[in-house]
Short mmCIF file of C-alpha atoms and ligand atoms in Angstrom, two decimals:
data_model
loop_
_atom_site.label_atom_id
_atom_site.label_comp_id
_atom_site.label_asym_id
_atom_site.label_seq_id
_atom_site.Cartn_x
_atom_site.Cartn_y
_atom_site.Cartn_z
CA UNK A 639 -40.39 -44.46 74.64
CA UNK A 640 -37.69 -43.03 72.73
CA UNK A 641 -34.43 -45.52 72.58
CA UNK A 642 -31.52 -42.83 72.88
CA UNK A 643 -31.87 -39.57 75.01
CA UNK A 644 -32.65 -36.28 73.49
CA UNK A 645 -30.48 -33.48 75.18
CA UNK A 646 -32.89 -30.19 75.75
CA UNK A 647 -30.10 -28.62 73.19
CA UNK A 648 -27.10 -29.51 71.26
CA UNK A 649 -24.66 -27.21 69.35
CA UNK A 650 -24.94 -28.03 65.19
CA UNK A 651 -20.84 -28.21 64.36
CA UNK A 652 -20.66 -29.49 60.75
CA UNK A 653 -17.45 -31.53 59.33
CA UNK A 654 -16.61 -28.05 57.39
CA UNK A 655 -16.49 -26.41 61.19
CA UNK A 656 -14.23 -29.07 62.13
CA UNK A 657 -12.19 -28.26 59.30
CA UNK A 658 -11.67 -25.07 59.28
CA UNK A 659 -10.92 -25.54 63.03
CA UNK A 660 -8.46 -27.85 61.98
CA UNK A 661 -7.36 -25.13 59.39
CA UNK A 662 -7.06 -22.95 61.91
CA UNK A 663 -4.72 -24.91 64.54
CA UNK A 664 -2.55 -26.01 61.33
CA UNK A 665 -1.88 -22.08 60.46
CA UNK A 666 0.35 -21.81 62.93
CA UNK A 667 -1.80 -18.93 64.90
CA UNK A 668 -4.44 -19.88 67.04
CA UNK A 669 -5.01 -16.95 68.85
CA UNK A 670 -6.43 -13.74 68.87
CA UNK A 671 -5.80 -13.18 64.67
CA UNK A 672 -7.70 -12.62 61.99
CA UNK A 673 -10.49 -14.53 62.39
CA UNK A 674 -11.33 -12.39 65.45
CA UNK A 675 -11.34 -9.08 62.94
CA UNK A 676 -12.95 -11.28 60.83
CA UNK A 677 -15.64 -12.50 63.09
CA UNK A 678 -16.10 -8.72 64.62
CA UNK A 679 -17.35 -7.34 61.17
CA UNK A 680 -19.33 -9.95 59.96
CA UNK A 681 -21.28 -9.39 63.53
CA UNK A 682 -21.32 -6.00 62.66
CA UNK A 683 -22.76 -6.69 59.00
CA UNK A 684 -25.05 -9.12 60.61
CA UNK A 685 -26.68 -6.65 63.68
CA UNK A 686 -25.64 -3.48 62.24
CA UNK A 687 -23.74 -2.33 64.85
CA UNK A 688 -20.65 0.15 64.63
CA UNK A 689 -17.98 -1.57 66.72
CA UNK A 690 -17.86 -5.35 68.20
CA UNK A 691 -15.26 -6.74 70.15
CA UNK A 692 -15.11 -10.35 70.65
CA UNK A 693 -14.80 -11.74 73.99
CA UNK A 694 -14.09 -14.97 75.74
CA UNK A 695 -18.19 -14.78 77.07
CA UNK A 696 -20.92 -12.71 77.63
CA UNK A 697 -19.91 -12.76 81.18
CA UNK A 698 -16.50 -11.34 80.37
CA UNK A 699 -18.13 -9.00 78.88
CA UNK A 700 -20.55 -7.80 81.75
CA UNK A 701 -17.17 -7.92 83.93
CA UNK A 702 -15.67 -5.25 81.51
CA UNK A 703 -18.44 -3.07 81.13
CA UNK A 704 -19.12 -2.82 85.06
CA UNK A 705 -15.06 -1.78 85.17
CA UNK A 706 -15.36 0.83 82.39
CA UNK A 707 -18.77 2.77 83.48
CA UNK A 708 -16.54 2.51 87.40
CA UNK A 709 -19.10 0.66 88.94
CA UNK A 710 -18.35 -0.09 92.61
CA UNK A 711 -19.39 0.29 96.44
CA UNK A 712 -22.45 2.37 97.04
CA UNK A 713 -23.42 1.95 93.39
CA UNK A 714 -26.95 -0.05 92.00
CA UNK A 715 -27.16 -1.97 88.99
CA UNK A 716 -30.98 -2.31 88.22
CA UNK A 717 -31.49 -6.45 86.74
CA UNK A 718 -34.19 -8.70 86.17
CA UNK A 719 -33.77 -11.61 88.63
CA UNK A 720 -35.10 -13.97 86.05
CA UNK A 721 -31.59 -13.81 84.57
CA UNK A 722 -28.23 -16.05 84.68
CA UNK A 723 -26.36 -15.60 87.85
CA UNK A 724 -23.04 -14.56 86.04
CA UNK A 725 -24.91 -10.59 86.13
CA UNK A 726 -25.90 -10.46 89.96
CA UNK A 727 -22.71 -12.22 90.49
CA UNK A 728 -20.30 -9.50 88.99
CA UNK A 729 -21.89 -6.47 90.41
CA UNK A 730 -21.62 -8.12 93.70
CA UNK A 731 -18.04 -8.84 92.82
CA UNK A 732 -17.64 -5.08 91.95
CA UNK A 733 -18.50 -4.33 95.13
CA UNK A 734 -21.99 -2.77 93.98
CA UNK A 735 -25.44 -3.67 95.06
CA UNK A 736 -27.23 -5.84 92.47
CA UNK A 737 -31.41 -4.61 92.57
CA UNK A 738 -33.82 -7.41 91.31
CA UNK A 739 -36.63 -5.97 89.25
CA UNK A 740 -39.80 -8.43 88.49
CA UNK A 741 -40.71 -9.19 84.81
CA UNK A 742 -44.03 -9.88 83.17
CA UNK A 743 -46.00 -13.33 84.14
CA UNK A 744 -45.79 -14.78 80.38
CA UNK A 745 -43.01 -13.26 78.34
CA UNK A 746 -40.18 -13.01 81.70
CA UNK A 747 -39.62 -9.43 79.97
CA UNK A 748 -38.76 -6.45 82.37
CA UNK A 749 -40.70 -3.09 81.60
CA UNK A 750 -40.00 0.45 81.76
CA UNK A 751 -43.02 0.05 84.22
CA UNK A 752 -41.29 -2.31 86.43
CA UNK A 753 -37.27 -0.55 86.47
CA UNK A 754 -38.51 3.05 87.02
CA UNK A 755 -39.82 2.03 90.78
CA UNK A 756 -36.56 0.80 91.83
CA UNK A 757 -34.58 3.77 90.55
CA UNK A 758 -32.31 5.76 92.89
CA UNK A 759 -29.65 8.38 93.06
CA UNK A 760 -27.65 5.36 93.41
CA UNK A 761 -28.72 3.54 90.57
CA UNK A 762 -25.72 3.57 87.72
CA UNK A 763 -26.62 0.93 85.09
CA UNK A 764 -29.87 -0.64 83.81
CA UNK A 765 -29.65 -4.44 82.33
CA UNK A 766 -32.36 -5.80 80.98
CA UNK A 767 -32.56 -9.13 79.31
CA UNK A 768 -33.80 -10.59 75.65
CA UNK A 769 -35.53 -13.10 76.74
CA UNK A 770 -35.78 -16.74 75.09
CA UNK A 771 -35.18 -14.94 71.76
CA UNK A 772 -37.75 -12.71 72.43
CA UNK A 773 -36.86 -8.36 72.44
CA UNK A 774 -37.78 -6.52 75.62
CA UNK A 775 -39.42 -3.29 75.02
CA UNK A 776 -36.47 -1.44 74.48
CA UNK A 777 -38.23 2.01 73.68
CA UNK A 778 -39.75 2.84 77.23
CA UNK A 779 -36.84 1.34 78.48
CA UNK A 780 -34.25 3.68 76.20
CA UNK A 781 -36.37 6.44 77.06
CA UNK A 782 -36.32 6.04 81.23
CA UNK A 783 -32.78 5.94 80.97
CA UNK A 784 -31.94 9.13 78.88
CA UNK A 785 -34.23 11.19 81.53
CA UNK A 786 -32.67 9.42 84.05
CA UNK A 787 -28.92 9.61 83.28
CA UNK A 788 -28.62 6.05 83.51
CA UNK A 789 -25.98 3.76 81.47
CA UNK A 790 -28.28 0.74 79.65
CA UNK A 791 -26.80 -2.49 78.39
CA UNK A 792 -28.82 -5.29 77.05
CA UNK A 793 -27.99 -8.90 78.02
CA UNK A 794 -28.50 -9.96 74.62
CA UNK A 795 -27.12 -13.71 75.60
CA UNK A 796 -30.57 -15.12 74.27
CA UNK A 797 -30.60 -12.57 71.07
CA UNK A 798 -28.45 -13.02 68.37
CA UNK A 799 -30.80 -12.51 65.29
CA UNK A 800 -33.77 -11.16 67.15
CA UNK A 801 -35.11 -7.96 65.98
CA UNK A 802 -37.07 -5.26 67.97
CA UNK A 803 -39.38 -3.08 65.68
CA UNK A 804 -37.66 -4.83 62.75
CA UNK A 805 -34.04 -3.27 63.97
CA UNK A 806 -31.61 -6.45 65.02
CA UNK A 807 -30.76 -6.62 68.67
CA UNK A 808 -27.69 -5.54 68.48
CA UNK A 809 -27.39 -2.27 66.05
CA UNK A 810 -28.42 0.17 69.26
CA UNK A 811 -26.99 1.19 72.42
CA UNK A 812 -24.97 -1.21 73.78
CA UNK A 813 -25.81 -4.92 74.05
CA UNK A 814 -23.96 -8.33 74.67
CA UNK A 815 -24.14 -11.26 73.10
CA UNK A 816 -22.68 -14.95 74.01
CA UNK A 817 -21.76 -18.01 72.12
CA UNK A 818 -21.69 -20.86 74.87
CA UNK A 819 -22.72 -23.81 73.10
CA UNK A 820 -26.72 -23.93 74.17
CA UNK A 821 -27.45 -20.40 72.40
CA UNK A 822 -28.01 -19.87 69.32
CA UNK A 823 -24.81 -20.01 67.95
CA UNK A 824 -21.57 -20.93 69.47
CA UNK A 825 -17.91 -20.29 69.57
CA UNK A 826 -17.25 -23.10 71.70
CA UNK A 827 -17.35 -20.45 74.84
CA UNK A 828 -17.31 -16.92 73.46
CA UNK A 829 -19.33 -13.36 73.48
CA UNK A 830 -19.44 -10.20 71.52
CA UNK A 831 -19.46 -7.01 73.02
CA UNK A 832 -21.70 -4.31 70.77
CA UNK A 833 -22.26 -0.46 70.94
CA UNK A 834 -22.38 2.53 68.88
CA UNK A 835 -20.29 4.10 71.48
CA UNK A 836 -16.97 4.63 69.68
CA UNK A 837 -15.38 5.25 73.09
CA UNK A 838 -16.57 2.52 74.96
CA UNK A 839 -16.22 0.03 72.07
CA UNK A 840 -11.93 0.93 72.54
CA UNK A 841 -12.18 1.15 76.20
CA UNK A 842 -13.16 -2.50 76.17
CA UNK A 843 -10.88 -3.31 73.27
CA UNK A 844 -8.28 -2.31 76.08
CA UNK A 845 -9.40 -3.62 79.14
CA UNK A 846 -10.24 -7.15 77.05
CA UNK A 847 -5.97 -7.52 76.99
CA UNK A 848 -4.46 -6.63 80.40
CA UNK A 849 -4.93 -2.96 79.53
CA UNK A 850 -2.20 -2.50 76.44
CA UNK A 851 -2.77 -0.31 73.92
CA UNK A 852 -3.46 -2.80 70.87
CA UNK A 853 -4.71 -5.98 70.35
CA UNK A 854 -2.89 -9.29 70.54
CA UNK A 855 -2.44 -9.36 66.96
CA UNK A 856 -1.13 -6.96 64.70
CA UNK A 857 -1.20 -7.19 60.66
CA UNK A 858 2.23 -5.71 59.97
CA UNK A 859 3.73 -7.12 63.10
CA UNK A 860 1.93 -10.47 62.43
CA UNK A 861 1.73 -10.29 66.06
CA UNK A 862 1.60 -8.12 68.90
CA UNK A 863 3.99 -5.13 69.02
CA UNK A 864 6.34 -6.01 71.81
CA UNK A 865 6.22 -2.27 72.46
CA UNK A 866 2.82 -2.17 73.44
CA UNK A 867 2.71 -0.72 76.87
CA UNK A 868 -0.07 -0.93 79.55
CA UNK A 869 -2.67 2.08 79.31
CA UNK A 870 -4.39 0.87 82.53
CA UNK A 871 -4.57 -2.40 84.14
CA UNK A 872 -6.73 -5.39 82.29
CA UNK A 873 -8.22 -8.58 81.77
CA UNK A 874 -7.52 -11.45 79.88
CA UNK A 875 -10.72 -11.66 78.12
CA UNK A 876 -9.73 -12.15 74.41
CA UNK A 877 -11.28 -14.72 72.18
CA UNK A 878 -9.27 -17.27 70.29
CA UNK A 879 -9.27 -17.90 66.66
CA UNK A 880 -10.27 -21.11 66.98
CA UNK A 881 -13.18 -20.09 68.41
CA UNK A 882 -13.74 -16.65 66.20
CA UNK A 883 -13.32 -19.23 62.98
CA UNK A 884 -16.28 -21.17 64.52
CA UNK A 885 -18.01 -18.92 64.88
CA UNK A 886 -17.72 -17.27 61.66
CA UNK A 887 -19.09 -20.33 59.84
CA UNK A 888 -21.75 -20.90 62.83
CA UNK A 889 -22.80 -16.76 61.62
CA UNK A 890 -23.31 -17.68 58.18
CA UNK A 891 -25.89 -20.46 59.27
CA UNK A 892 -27.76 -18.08 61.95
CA UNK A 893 -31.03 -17.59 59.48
CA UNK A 894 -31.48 -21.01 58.68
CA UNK A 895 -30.63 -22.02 62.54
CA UNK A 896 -33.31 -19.55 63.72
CA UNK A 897 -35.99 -20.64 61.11
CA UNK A 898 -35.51 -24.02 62.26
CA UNK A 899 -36.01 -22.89 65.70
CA UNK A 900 -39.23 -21.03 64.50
CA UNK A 901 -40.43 -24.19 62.90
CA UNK A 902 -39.90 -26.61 66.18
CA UNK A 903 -41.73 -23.90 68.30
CA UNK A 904 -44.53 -23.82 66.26
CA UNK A 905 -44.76 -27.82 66.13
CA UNK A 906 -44.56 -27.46 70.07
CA UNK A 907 -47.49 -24.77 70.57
CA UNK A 908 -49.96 -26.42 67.94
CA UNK A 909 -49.31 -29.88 69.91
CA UNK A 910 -49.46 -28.04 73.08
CA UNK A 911 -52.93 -26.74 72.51
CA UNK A 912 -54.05 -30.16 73.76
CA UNK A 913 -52.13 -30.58 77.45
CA UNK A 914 -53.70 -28.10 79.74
CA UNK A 915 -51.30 -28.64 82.29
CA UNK A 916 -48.27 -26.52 80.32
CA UNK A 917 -49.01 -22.74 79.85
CA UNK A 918 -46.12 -21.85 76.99
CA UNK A 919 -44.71 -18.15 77.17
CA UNK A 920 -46.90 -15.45 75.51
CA UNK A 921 -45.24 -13.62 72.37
CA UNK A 922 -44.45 -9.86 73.40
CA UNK A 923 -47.29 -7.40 71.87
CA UNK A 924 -44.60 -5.07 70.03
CA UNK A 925 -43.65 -6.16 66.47
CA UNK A 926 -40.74 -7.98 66.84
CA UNK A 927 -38.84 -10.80 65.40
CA UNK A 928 -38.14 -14.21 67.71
CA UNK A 929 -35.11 -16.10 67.98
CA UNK A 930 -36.52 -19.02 69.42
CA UNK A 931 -33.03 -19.47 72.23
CA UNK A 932 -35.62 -21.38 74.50
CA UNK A 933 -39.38 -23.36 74.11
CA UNK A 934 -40.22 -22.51 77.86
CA UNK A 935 -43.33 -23.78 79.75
CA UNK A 936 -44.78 -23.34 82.77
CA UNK A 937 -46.25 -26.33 84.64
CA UNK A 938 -49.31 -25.94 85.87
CA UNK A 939 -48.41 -27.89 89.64
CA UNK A 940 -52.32 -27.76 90.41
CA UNK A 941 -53.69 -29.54 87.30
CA UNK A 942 -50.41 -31.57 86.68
CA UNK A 943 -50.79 -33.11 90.29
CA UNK A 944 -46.84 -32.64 90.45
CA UNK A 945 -44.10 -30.16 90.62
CA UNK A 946 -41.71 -28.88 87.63
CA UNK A 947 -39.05 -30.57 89.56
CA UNK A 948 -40.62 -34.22 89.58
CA UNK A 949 -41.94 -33.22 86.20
CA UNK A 950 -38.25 -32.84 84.90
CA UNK A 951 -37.11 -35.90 86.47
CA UNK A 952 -40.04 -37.67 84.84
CA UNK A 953 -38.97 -37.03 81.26
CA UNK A 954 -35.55 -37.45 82.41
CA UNK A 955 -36.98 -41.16 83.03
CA UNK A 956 -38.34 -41.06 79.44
CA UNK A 957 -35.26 -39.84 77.57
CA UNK A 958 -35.94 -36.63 77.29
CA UNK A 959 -33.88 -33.55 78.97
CA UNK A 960 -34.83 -30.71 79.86
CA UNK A 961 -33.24 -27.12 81.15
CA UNK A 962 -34.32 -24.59 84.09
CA UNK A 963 -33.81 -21.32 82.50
CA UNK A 964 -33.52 -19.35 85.49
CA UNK A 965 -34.16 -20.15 89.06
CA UNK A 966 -34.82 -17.22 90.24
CA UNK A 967 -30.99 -14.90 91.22
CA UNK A 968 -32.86 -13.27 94.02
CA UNK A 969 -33.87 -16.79 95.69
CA UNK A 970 -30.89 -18.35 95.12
CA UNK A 971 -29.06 -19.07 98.90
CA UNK A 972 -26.51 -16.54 98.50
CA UNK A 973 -28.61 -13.47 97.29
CA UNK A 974 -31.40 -14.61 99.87
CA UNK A 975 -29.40 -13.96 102.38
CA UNK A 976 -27.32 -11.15 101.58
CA UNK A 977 -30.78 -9.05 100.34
CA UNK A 978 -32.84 -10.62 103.44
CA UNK A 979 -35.48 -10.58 99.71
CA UNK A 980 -39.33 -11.32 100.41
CA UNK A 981 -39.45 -14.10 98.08
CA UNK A 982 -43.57 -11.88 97.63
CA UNK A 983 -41.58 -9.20 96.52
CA UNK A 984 -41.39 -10.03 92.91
CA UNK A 985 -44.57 -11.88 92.22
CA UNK A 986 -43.83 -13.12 88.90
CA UNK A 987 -40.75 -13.91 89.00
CA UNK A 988 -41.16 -15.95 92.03
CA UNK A 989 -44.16 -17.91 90.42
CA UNK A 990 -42.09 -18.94 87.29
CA UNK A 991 -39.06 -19.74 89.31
CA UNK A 992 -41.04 -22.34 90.40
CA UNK A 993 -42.61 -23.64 87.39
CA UNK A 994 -40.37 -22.83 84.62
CA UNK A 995 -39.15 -25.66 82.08
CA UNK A 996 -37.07 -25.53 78.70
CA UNK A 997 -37.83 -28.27 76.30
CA UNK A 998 -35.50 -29.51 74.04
CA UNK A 999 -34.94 -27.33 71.12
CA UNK A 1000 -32.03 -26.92 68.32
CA UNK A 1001 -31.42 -26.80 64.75
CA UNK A 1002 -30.54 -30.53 64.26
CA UNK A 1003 -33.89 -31.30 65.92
CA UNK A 1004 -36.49 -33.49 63.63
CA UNK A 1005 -40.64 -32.93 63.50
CA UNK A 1006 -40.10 -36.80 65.17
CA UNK A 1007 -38.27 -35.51 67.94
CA UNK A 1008 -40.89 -33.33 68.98
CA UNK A 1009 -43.38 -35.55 68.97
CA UNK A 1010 -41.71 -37.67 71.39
CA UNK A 1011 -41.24 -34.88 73.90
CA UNK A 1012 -44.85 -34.34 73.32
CA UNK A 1013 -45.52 -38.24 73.82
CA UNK A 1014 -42.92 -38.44 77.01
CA UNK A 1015 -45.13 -35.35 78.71
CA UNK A 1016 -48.43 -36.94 77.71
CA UNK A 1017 -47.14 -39.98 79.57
CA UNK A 1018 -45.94 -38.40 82.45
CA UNK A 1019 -49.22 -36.36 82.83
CA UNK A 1020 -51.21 -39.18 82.12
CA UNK A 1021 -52.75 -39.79 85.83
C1 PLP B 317 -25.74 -17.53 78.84
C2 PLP B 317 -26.16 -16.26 79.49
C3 PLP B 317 -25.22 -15.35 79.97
C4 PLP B 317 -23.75 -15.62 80.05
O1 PLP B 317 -23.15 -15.98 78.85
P1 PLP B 317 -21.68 -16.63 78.89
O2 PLP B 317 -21.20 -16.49 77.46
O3 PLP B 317 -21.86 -18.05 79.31
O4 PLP B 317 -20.85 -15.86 79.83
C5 PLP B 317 -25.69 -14.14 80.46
N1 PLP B 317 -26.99 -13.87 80.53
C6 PLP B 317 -27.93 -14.74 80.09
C7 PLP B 317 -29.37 -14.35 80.17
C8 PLP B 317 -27.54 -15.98 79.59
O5 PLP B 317 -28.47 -16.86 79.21
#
């Protein structure tokens, strides 16, 4: 058994991070500053995308985006339920009706196939979600909501450096990344907001900071202009440069991060070959580029002779953690109750909710470390 625990991920923060952190808080502006431009173009370099604002997290994002497309009562927002909470959660908030969409059995994507069903007159926004590091099929989707008249924004949380029909996630329509400290890279807490909608991209610029005019900081000012005068009511949503200067340096690292990620899952579906009891994710069918966020597997509760729950607490036992990415939004208590939901309803996503398991997987992780998640499971499956 391993001696010290293996988390299922852990951010990589070099001592030249920490120092340019430090750099950062010694400057004397710690802010919203340079590093935020900065950080905003080098995402833009990176995805190709025509305007990024950074945010405080994806989920600040999703708030703004819901207030700029005026998203409220009597409105639907189309989402996969196999998603994190913060979506459902804000469109609730809004006042809107959050409707759950089922994904595929093995890659948790959402279709074209799936959305167009649930489609009403109601229906304002469409988000489907990147999952694992994986692209959903974005054309069919794209396409459903031109015809339609529908707004489309990509949770993107899971797909910073994934590419869809070898075009980043990132350079079309409008998609939203985050930097908490399990995804790929990380800003300490942090998101980027991306679209190659020139109007939207400044409407969020201005809801992002209570609704002024500019931004917090200002080159010739060297701050903001105290004239700057309230356009509409905002948020407080900005992202510090301590955090932008982060994750600048964590940007510059995202190829070899991801190829290390590539490497570990490979390790982890060649040794999985042999335990019949874990069905991995299937790779999407559409060329496409992985960015290896998650190594999920599905535990077989039949052949394994226990659930993923005891299975997790299992490897817990052996020093090894592990991550539930998602339990289901639409079985969770509150949105059982509030959508009276058939758990039958969404077959899939029902199945996985029960069965889904993220082993450990980051940079920093060594061939080794695999191979004693693969030992751990062995052991736990072993009767
Ligand atoms: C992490 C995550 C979010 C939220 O990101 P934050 O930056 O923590 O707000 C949204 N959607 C998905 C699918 C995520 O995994």
């Amino acid at each position: 058994m391993r001696e010290n625990f293996l988390p299922f991920s852990k951010p990589s923060i070099s001592e030249a991070d920490i120092n340019a952190i430090a750099d950062v808080l010694r400057s004397g502006w710690i802010t919203t500053g340079p590093h935020n431009a900065e950080f905003e173009r080098q995402v833009c370099n990176k995805t190709g995308c025509a305007h990024a604002v950074a945010l405080a997290s994806a989920t600040a994002g999703m708030h703004l985006l819901l207030k700029a497309l005026n998203i409220g009562p009597g409105d639907e927002v189309i989402t996969p339920s196999m998603t994190w909470v913060s979506t459902p959660n804000l469109i609730t908030l809004a006042g809107a009706k959050a409707v759950f969409v089922d994904v595929d059995r093995d890659t948790l994507m959402t279709s074209r196939k799936l959305i167009e069903s649930h489609i009403t007159e109601r229906t304002k926004l469409i988000v489907p979600v990147h999952f694992a590091g994986a692209p959903a099929d974005m054309d069919p989707i794209r396409s459903l909501a031109r015809e339609r008249g529908i707004a489309l924004a990509e949770d993107a949380a899971h797909a910073i450096g994934t590419e869809y029909k070898d075009v980043p996630i990132g350079k079309t329509g409008t998609c939203i990344f985050s930097f908490h400290p399990i995804k790929n890279i990380t800003t300490g807490e942090g998101g980027m907001f991306c679209t190659d909608d020139p109007a939207l991209a400044d409407r969020i610029r201005q809801l992002k900071f209570h609704g002024l005019g500019v931004d917090a900081y200002d080159r010739t000012t060297h701050g903001r202009a105290p004239q700057a005068q309230v356009i509409e009511p905002g948020y407080k949503y900005n992202m510090t440069d301590i955090s932008a200067v982060l994750g600048l340096r964590q940007l510059s690292r995202l190829d070899a991060f991801n190829q290390r990620r590539m490497e570990l899952a490979i390790r982890y579906r060649e040794r999985l070959e042999e335990i019949d009891e874990l069905l991995p994710l299937a790779d999407p069918p559409y060329p496409h580029k992985h960015a290896w966020h998650l190594f999920i597997v599905r535990v077989d509760i039949d052949k394994a002779g226990i659930n993923r729950d005891a299975f997790m607490a299992l490897l817990k036992e052996r020093n090894v953690g592990t991550g539930l990415h998602f339990r289901a939004a639409h079985l969770q208590k509150y949105y059982q109750e509030a959508a009276k939901m058939q758990q039958e309803s969404l077959p899939a996503t029902a199945w996985n909710s029960e069965r889904i398991c993220s082993l450990p997987l980051f940079p920093d992780m060594t061939d080794r470390d695999v191979d004693d998640v693969i030992e751990a499971i062995k052991d736990v499956l072993k009767d």
